Amino acid sequence: MKPDAVRGHLDGLILAVLESGPLHGYAIIEALQARSGGALDLPTGTVYPALRRLERAALVSGAWSTVGGRQRRTYTLTRAGRHALARQRAEWAEFSSVVDAVLRPRTIPEAAS
Amino acid sequence: MKPDAVRGHLDGLILAVLESGPLHGYAIIEALQARSGGALDLPTGTVYPALRRLERAALVSGAWSTVGGRQRRTYTLTRAGRHALARQRAEWAEFSSVVDAVLRPRTIPEAAS
DNA sequence: ACGCTATAGGTAGCGTGCCTACATATCATC
DNA sequence: GATGATATGTAGGCACGCTACCTATAGCGT
């Protein structure tokens, strides 16, 4: 998939994978890969800043922990995050149906000749 | 619909409305409104630069004409534009199925209480 | 005569936000 | 001790849609 395609929808995707339970950043990237059948392979430079953005917006809350000597920052969906996710889903439904409608091929009158 | 949502998909939308036949910029905006049931109300400052971009990329070709004393620039899909449209449709199909898959609510195991 | 709206085209500059590239550190494997 | 997986992060670039303007004609109302 072309890079940049997720623009404007990344937040919703992250919130969606966090719905099933808290995850740390690296695991979020893997979860997105898994759920998309490998199509979504987001670089850390995309996801980590997004998580900080979501945390600033109070849609997720982050907490440090140490697992196997490695630092982890585990993110949990907040109540506001849950509402935001519902909103994102509704917006996506509308958006995708609009694009579907516009993109759908019309029956083209057969060319003369 | 939230502004900026069409980002990355605008070109495809414009190519799609041009598939049925040549249109000038203003008519393209109206066609997008019509096909989307009013949901897409793109400002001229979005569409006109996009058309010039598409013309530079040789996906559409523009031609001036005068209708009722007003200047019009009518855009026609080129062969390359038709290919690009097919590509955009394929990309959209993949992208939207990926987002659907990730966004789709999982059955959440009932919380222990 | 004047203003308003619809029609028609356009530019300048901004901000968002994803990407590339890089930096850092631990642990396991070879 | 080098490599790769795991894990987190920053800096800078840039594409692109948006806001806010500007210009011009035609038609209508007052």
CSV table of C-alpha atoms (C1' of nucleotides) in Angstrom, one decimal:
chain,number,residue,atom,x,y,z
A,1,MET,CA,0.0,0.0,0.0
A,2,LYS,CA,1.2,3.5,-0.8
A,3,PRO,CA,2.8,5.3,2.1
A,4,ASP,CA,0.8,8.2,3.3
A,5,ALA,CA,-2.4,6.4,2.5
A,6,VAL,CA,-3.4,6.1,6.2
A,7,ARG,CA,-3.1,9.9,6.6
A,8,GLY,CA,-6.0,11.1,8.6
A,9,HIS,CA,-7.0,7.6,9.7
A,10,LEU,CA,-4.0,6.5,11.7
A,11,ASP,CA,-5.4,7.6,15.1
A,12,GLY,CA,-8.5,5.5,14.6
A,13,LEU,CA,-6.5,2.5,13.6
A,14,ILE,CA,-4.3,2.7,16.7
A,15,LEU,CA,-7.3,3.3,19.0
A,16,ALA,CA,-9.0,0.2,17.4
A,17,VAL,CA,-6.1,-2.1,18.3
A,18,LEU,CA,-6.0,-0.8,21.8
A,19,GLU,CA,-9.6,-1.6,22.3
A,20,SER,CA,-8.9,-5.2,22.9
A,21,GLY,CA,-6.5,-4.3,25.7
A,22,PRO,CA,-3.4,-2.3,26.5
A,23,LEU,CA,-0.3,-2.6,24.3
A,24,HIS,CA,3.1,-1.1,24.0
A,25,GLY,CA,4.2,0.7,20.8
A,26,TYR,CA,6.1,-2.1,19.2
A,27,ALA,CA,3.2,-4.5,19.9
A,28,ILE,CA,0.8,-2.0,18.3
A,29,ILE,CA,2.8,-2.0,15.1
A,30,GLU,CA,2.7,-5.8,15.1
A,31,ALA,CA,-1.0,-5.8,15.9
A,32,LEU,CA,-1.7,-3.5,12.9
A,33,GLN,CA,0.3,-5.8,10.7
A,34,ALA,CA,-1.5,-8.8,11.9
A,35,ARG,CA,-5.0,-7.3,11.6
A,36,SER,CA,-4.3,-6.0,8.1
A,37,GLY,CA,-2.8,-9.3,6.8
A,38,GLY,CA,0.6,-7.6,6.5
A,39,ALA,CA,-0.6,-4.7,4.4
A,40,LEU,CA,0.0,-2.2,7.1
A,41,ASP,CA,3.7,-1.9,8.0
A,42,LEU,CA,4.0,1.4,9.7
A,43,PRO,CA,7.5,2.7,10.6
A,44,THR,CA,8.2,3.5,14.2
A,45,GLY,CA,8.7,7.1,13.2
A,46,THR,CA,5.1,7.2,12.3
A,47,VAL,CA,3.6,5.3,15.2
A,48,TYR,CA,5.5,6.7,18.2
A,49,PRO,CA,4.8,10.3,17.5
A,50,ALA,CA,1.2,9.4,16.9
A,51,LEU,CA,1.0,7.7,20.3
A,52,ARG,CA,2.4,10.9,21.9
A,53,ARG,CA,-0.1,12.9,20.1
A,54,LEU,CA,-2.9,10.6,21.3
A,55,GLU,CA,-1.5,10.8,24.8
A,56,ARG,CA,-1.4,14.6,24.7
A,57,ALA,CA,-5.0,14.5,23.5
A,58,ALA,CA,-5.8,12.2,26.5
A,59,LEU,CA,-7.2,9.5,24.3
A,60,VAL,CA,-4.7,7.0,25.6
A,61,SER,CA,-2.6,6.9,28.8
A,62,GLY,CA,0.9,5.6,28.8
A,63,ALA,CA,2.8,3.9,31.6
A,64,TRP,CA,6.4,2.7,31.8
A,65,SER,CA,7.4,-0.7,32.8
A,66,THR,CA,10.5,-2.9,32.5
A,67,VAL,CA,10.2,-6.4,30.9
A,68,GLY,CA,13.3,-8.5,30.4
A,69,GLY,CA,15.6,-5.5,31.0
A,70,ARG,CA,13.9,-3.5,28.3
A,71,GLN,CA,11.8,-0.4,28.8
A,72,ARG,CA,8.3,-0.5,27.7
A,73,ARG,CA,5.7,2.2,27.4
A,74,THR,CA,2.3,0.5,27.6
A,75,TYR,CA,-0.7,2.5,26.3
A,76,THR,CA,-4.3,2.1,27.5
A,77,LEU,CA,-7.4,3.4,25.9
A,78,THR,CA,-9.0,6.1,28.1
A,79,ARG,CA,-12.7,6.7,28.3
A,80,ALA,CA,-12.3,9.7,25.9
A,81,GLY,CA,-10.3,7.4,23.7
A,82,ARG,CA,-13.3,5.0,23.5
A,83,HIS,CA,-15.6,7.8,22.5
A,84,ALA,CA,-13.1,9.0,20.0
A,85,LEU,CA,-12.9,5.5,18.5
A,86,ALA,CA,-16.6,5.3,18.1
A,87,ARG,CA,-16.5,8.7,16.4
A,88,GLN,CA,-13.7,7.6,14.1
A,89,ARG,CA,-15.7,4.5,13.2
A,90,ALA,CA,-18.7,6.6,12.3
A,91,GLU,CA,-16.6,9.0,10.3
A,92,TRP,CA,-14.9,6.2,8.5
A,93,ALA,CA,-18.2,4.6,7.6
A,94,GLU,CA,-19.4,7.9,6.1
A,95,PHE,CA,-16.2,8.7,4.4
A,96,SER,CA,-15.7,5.3,2.8
A,97,SER,CA,-19.3,5.1,1.6
A,98,VAL,CA,-18.9,8.6,0.0
A,99,VAL,CA,-15.6,7.6,-1.7
A,100,ASP,CA,-17.2,4.3,-2.9
A,101,ALA,CA,-20.1,6.3,-4.3
A,102,VAL,CA,-18.0,8.7,-6.2
A,103,LEU,CA,-15.4,6.2,-7.4
A,104,ARG,CA,-17.9,3.6,-8.5
A,105,PRO,CA,-17.8,3.3,-12.3
A,106,ARG,CA,-20.9,4.6,-14.1
A,107,THR,CA,-22.3,2.6,-16.9
A,108,ILE,CA,-20.7,4.4,-19.8
A,109,PRO,CA,-22.9,4.9,-22.9
A,110,GLU,CA,-21.2,2.7,-25.6
A,111,ALA,CA,-19.1,4.7,-27.9
A,112,ALA,CA,-20.5,5.4,-31.3
A,113,SER,CA,-18.8,3.8,-34.3
B,1,MET,CA,-17.3,15.3,6.9
B,2,LYS,CA,-14.1,16.5,8.4
B,3,PRO,CA,-12.0,18.7,6.2
B,4,ASP,CA,-8.8,17.1,5.0
B,5,ALA,CA,-10.4,13.6,5.0
B,6,VAL,CA,-10.1,13.3,1.3
B,7,ARG,CA,-6.3,13.8,1.5
B,8,GLY,CA,-4.6,11.3,-0.7
B,9,HIS,CA,-7.8,10.3,-2.5
B,10,LEU,CA,-8.8,13.6,-4.2
B,11,ASP,CA,-7.1,12.8,-7.4
B,12,GLY,CA,-9.0,9.6,-7.8
B,13,LEU,CA,-12.3,11.3,-7.0
B,14,ILE,CA,-11.7,13.9,-9.7
B,15,LEU,CA,-10.6,11.4,-12.3
B,16,ALA,CA,-13.7,9.4,-11.5
B,17,VAL,CA,-16.1,12.2,-12.3
B,18,LEU,CA,-14.2,12.9,-15.5
B,19,GLU,CA,-14.7,9.4,-16.6
B,20,SER,CA,-18.2,10.1,-17.8
B,21,GLY,CA,-17.0,12.9,-20.0
B,22,PRO,CA,-15.1,16.2,-20.0
B,23,LEU,CA,-16.1,18.8,-17.4
B,24,HIS,CA,-14.9,22.2,-16.3
B,25,GLY,CA,-13.6,22.9,-12.8
B,26,TYR,CA,-16.8,24.4,-11.4
B,27,ALA,CA,-18.9,21.5,-12.8
B,28,ILE,CA,-16.4,19.0,-11.3
B,29,ILE,CA,-17.1,20.5,-7.9
B,30,GLU,CA,-20.9,20.2,-8.5
B,31,ALA,CA,-20.5,16.7,-9.8
B,32,LEU,CA,-18.6,15.6,-6.7
B,33,GLN,CA,-21.4,17.2,-4.5
B,34,ALA,CA,-24.1,15.4,-6.5
B,35,ARG,CA,-22.4,12.0,-6.5
B,36,SER,CA,-21.7,12.2,-2.8
B,37,GLY,CA,-25.2,13.3,-1.9
B,38,GLY,CA,-23.9,16.6,-0.7
B,39,ALA,CA,-21.3,15.3,1.6
B,40,LEU,CA,-18.4,16.4,-0.5
B,41,ASP,CA,-18.3,20.2,-0.7
B,42,LEU,CA,-14.8,21.0,-1.8
B,43,PRO,CA,-13.6,24.6,-2.0
B,44,THR,CA,-12.3,26.0,-5.2
B,45,GLY,CA,-8.9,26.5,-3.6
B,46,THR,CA,-8.7,22.7,-3.3
B,47,VAL,CA,-10.0,21.7,-6.6
B,48,TYR,CA,-8.4,24.1,-9.0
B,49,PRO,CA,-4.8,23.5,-7.8
B,50,ALA,CA,-5.6,19.7,-7.9
B,51,LEU,CA,-6.6,20.1,-11.5
B,52,ARG,CA,-3.4,21.8,-12.4
B,53,ARG,CA,-1.5,19.1,-10.6
B,54,LEU,CA,-3.3,16.5,-12.6
B,55,GLU,CA,-2.7,18.4,-15.8
B,56,ARG,CA,1.0,18.6,-15.0
B,57,ALA,CA,1.0,14.9,-14.5
B,58,ALA,CA,-0.7,14.5,-17.8
B,59,LEU,CA,-3.7,12.6,-16.3
B,60,VAL,CA,-6.1,15.2,-17.6
B,61,SER,CA,-5.8,17.8,-20.4
B,62,GLY,CA,-7.3,21.2,-20.2
B,63,ALA,CA,-8.7,23.5,-22.9
B,64,TRP,CA,-10.1,27.0,-22.7
B,65,SER,CA,-13.4,27.9,-24.2
B,66,THR,CA,-15.9,30.8,-23.8
B,67,VAL,CA,-19.5,30.0,-22.8
B,68,GLY,CA,-21.9,32.9,-22.3
B,69,GLY,CA,-19.1,35.4,-22.0
B,70,ARG,CA,-17.4,33.4,-19.3
B,71,GLN,CA,-14.1,31.7,-19.6
B,72,ARG,CA,-14.1,28.0,-19.0
B,73,ARG,CA,-11.3,25.5,-18.7
B,74,THR,CA,-12.6,22.1,-19.7
B,75,TYR,CA,-10.7,19.0,-18.6
B,76,THR,CA,-10.6,15.7,-20.3
B,77,LEU,CA,-9.3,12.4,-19.0
B,78,THR,CA,-6.2,11.3,-20.9
B,79,ARG,CA,-5.3,7.7,-21.6
B,80,ALA,CA,-2.8,7.9,-18.7
B,81,GLY,CA,-5.6,9.3,-16.6
B,82,ARG,CA,-7.8,6.3,-17.3
B,83,HIS,CA,-5.0,4.0,-16.2
B,84,ALA,CA,-4.4,6.1,-13.1
B,85,LEU,CA,-8.1,5.9,-12.3
B,86,ALA,CA,-8.0,2.1,-12.5
B,87,ARG,CA,-5.0,2.1,-10.3
B,88,GLN,CA,-6.7,4.5,-7.8
B,89,ARG,CA,-9.7,2.3,-7.7
B,90,ALA,CA,-7.6,-0.8,-6.9
B,91,GLU,CA,-5.7,1.1,-4.3
B,92,TRP,CA,-8.9,2.3,-2.7
B,93,ALA,CA,-10.3,-1.2,-2.7
B,94,GLU,CA,-7.3,-2.5,-0.8
B,95,PHE,CA,-7.0,0.5,1.5
B,96,SER,CA,-10.6,0.5,2.5
B,97,SER,CA,-10.7,-3.3,3.1
B,98,VAL,CA,-7.6,-2.9,5.3
B,99,VAL,CA,-9.1,-0.1,7.3
B,100,ASP,CA,-12.4,-2.0,7.6
B,101,ALA,CA,-10.5,-5.0,8.9
B,102,VAL,CA,-8.5,-3.1,11.5
B,103,LEU,CA,-11.4,-0.9,12.6
B,104,ARG,CA,-13.9,-3.7,12.9
B,105,PRO,CA,-14.8,-4.2,16.5
B,106,ARG,CA,-13.5,-7.4,18.0
B,107,THR,CA,-15.7,-9.5,20.3
B,108,ILE,CA,-14.4,-8.3,23.6
B,109,PRO,CA,-14.1,-11.0,26.3
B,110,GLU,CA,-16.5,-10.1,29.0
B,111,ALA,CA,-14.6,-8.4,31.9
B,112,ALA,CA,-14.2,-10.5,35.0
B,113,SER,CA,-15.8,-8.7,37.8
C,1,DA,C1',-27.6,52.8,-10.4
C,2,DC,C1',-26.4,49.6,-7.0
C,3,DG,C1',-25.9,45.4,-4.6
C,4,DC,C1',-26.2,40.5,-4.4
C,5,DT,C1',-25.9,35.9,-6.0
C,6,DA,C1',-24.4,32.4,-9.1
C,7,DT,C1',-21.1,31.2,-12.2
C,8,DA,C1',-16.1,30.7,-13.4
C,9,DG,C1',-11.2,30.9,-12.6
C,10,DG,C1',-7.2,31.7,-9.8
C,11,DT,C1',-3.1,32.5,-6.1
C,12,DA,C1',-0.5,32.8,-1.4
C,13,DG,C1',0.5,31.0,2.7
C,14,DC,C1',-0.5,27.9,6.5
C,15,DG,C1',-0.7,23.7,9.2
C,16,DT,C1',-1.2,18.9,9.7
C,17,DG,C1',0.9,14.8,9.9
C,18,DC,C1',3.2,10.9,7.8
C,19,DC,C1',7.7,9.7,6.1
C,20,DT,C1',12.8,9.0,5.9
C,21,DA,C1',16.8,8.7,8.3
C,22,DC,C1',19.1,8.4,12.3
C,23,DA,C1',20.3,7.6,17.3
C,24,DT,C1',20.1,4.6,21.5
C,25,DA,C1',19.8,0.4,24.3
C,26,DT,C1',19.1,-4.6,25.7
C,27,DC,C1',19.0,-9.5,24.8
C,28,DA,C1',19.7,-13.7,22.0
C,29,DT,C1',22.1,-16.1,18.6
C,30,DC,C1',25.9,-17.3,15.8
D,1,DG,C1',31.7,-9.6,18.8
D,2,DA,C1',28.6,-9.1,15.0
D,3,DT,C1',24.0,-9.4,13.7
D,4,DG,C1',19.2,-9.2,14.3
D,5,DA,C1',15.0,-8.8,17.0
D,6,DT,C1',13.0,-6.1,20.5
D,7,DA,C1',12.0,-1.4,22.1
D,8,DT,C1',11.8,3.7,22.1
D,9,DG,C1',12.5,7.9,20.3
D,10,DT,C1',13.9,12.7,17.6
D,11,DA,C1',14.8,15.9,13.5
D,12,DG,C1',13.7,17.5,9.4
D,13,DG,C1',11.3,17.3,5.0
D,14,DC,C1',7.5,17.7,2.2
D,15,DA,C1',3.0,16.8,0.1
D,16,DC,C1',-1.3,18.6,-0.1
D,17,DG,C1',-5.7,20.2,1.3
D,18,DC,C1',-7.5,24.3,3.6
D,19,DT,C1',-8.5,29.3,4.6
D,20,DA,C1',-8.6,33.6,2.8
D,21,DC,C1',-8.3,36.3,-0.7
D,22,DC,C1',-8.7,38.3,-5.6
D,23,DT,C1',-10.8,39.0,-10.4
D,24,DA,C1',-14.6,38.9,-13.8
D,25,DT,C1',-19.3,38.3,-16.1
D,26,DA,C1',-24.4,37.5,-16.1
D,27,DG,C1',-28.7,38.1,-14.1
D,28,DC,C1',-31.9,39.5,-10.7
D,29,DG,C1',-34.1,42.6,-7.5
D,30,DT,C1',-34.8,47.2,-5.7
